[in-house]
Coordinates of C-alpha atoms in Angstrom, one line a residue:
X71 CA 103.7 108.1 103.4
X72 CA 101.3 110.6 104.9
X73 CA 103.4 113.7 103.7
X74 CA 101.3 116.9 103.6
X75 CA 101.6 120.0 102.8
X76 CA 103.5 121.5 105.7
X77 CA 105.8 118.6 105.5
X78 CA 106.7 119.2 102.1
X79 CA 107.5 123.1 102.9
X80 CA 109.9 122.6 105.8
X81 CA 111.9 120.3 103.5
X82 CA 112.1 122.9 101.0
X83 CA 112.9 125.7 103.4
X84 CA 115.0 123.4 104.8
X85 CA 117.4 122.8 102.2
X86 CA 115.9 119.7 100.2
X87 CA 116.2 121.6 96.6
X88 CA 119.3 123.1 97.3
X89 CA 122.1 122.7 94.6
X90 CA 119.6 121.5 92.1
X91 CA 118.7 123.6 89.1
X92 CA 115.8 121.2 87.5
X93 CA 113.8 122.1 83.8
X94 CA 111.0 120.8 85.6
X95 CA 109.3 120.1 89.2
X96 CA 105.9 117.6 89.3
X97 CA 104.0 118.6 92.1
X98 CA 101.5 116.6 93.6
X99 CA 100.1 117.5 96.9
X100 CA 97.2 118.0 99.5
X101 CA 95.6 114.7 99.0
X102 CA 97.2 114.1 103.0
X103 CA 95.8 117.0 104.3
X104 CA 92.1 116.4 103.4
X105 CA 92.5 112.4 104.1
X106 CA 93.3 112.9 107.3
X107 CA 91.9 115.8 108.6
X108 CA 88.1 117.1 108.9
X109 CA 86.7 120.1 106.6
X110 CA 86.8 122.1 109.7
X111 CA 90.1 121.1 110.8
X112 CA 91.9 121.9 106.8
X113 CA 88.6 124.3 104.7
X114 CA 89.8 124.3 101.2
X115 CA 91.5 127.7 101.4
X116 CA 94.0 126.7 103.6
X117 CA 94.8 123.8 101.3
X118 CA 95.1 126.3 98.5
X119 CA 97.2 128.4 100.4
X120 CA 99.9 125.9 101.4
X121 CA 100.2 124.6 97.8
X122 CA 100.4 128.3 96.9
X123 CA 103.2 128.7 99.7
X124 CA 105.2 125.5 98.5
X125 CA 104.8 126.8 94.3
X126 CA 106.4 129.8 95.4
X127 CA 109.4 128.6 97.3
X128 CA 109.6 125.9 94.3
X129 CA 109.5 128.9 92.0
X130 CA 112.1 131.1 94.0
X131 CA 114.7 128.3 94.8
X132 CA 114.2 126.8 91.4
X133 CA 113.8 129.6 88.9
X134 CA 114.6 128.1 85.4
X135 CA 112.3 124.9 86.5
X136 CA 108.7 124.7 85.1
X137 CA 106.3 123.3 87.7
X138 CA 103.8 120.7 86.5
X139 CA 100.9 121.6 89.3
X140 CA 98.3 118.6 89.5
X141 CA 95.3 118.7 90.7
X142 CA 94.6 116.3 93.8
X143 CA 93.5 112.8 92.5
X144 CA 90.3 111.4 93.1
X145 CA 89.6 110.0 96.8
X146 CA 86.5 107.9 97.7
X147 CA 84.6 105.8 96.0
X148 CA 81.6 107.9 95.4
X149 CA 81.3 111.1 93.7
X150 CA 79.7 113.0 96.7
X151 CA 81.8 111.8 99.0
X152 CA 83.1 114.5 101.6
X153 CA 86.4 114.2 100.9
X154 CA 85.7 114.1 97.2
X155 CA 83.8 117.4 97.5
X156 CA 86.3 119.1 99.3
X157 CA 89.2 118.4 96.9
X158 CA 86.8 119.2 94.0
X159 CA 86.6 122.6 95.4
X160 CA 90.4 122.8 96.2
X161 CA 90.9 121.8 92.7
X162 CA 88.8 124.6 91.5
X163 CA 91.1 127.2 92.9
X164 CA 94.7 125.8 92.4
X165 CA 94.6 126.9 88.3
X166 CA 94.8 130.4 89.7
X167 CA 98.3 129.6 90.7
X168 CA 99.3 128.5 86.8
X169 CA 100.7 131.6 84.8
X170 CA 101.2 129.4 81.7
X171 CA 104.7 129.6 81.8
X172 CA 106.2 128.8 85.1
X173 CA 103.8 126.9 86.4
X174 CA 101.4 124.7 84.5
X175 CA 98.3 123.0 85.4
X176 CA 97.2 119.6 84.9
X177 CA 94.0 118.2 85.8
X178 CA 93.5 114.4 84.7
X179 CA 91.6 113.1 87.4
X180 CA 88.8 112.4 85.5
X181 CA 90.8 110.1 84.0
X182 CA 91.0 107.7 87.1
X183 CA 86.9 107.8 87.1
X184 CA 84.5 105.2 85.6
X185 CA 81.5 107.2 83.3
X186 CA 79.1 107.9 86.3
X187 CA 82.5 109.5 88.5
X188 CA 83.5 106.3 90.9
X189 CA 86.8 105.4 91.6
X190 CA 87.0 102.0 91.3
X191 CA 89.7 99.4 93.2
X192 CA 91.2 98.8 90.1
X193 CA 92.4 102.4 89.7
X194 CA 93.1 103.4 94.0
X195 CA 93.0 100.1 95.8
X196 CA 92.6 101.4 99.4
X197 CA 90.1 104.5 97.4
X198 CA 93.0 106.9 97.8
X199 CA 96.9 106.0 96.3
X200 CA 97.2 104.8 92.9
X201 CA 97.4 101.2 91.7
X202 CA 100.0 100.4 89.0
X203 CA 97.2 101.2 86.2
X204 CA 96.8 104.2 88.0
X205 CA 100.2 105.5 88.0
X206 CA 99.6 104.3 84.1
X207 CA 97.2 106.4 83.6
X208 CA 98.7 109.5 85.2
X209 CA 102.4 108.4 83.2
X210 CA 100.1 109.1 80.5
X211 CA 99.1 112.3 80.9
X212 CA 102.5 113.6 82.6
X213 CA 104.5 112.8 80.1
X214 CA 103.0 115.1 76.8
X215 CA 104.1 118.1 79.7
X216 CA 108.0 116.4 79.9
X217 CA 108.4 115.7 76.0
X218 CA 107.3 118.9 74.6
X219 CA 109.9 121.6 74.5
X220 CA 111.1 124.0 77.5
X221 CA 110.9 127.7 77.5
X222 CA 114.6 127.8 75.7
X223 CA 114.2 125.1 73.6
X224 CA 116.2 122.8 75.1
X225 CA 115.2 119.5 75.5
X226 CA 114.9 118.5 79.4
X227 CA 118.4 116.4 80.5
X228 CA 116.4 113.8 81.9
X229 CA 115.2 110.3 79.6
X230 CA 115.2 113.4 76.1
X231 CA 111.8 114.8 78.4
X232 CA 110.6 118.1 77.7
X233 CA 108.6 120.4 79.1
X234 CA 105.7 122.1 77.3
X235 CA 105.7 126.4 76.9
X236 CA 101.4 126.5 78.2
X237 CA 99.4 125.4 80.1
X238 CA 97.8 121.8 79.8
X239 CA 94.5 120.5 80.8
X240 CA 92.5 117.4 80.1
X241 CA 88.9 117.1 80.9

């Protein structure tokens, strides 16, 4: 609950993936940092650059993995919402970090929003984390990246996932 990005790169640096050797890493992160924190406390950039920062550590300690980067989810009810806003233009930037082969993006937020862009209590309950339909929803998207094949064509140990050789994105 409330882990951000800095939290999540001590535990790496800090020996959470060692011993592992995953196909595949699903990263989701920075929704934390703009929640709680004011645009001039966390701009954009420095929410790009600690996702950046925790990709490559990912990348270095996990080299054969492929990383499924997701875009931050939908926060706030409205579509010009600040915090809304501010993630849309965090969102903008992360696909610079997807080569297409060792890191993927995945963008399905629009997913979670009704026609005219609101997020809706069915979807994020509290405007912010998930509700079962939302997970749903983002199961659905997930897992075309986890059941197409990895880079050496063997399937991912894991439930016969996969992980797919480009990058995906849904509009």
């Amino acid at each position: 609950s409330g882990d951000k990005t800095e939290n999540l790169l001590w535990r790496i640096r800090n020996g959470q993936l060692d011993g592992l050797d995953p196909q595949a890493v699903v990263l989701l992160i920075g929704t934390n940092n703009t929640f709680s924190r004011p645009v001039r406390e966390e701009p954009p950039g420095d929410t790009v650059r600690a996702v950046s920062e925790i990709v490559a550590e990912v990348r270095s300690r996990c080299p054969n993995a492929r990383i499924v980067l997701n875009a931050i989810l939908p926060q706030g009810e409205a579509p010009d919402g600040e915090k809304r806003l501010r993630d849309a233009r965090i969102n903008e930037q992360l696909p610079a970090l997807a080569d297409g082969e060792h890191v993927l993006w995945m963008d399905f937020g629009s997913r979670l929003l009704t026609d005219d862009g609101r997020l809706t209590k069915e979807i994020a309950p509290d405007f912010t984390h998930p509700s079962e339909k939302g997970y749903e929803i983002w199961a659905d998207e997930v897992l075309p990246f986890l059941l197409s094949r990895s880079r050496d064509g063997r399937r991912v140990r894991r439930a016969g996932a996969q992980v797919c050789p480009a990058p995906c994105r849904r509009q």
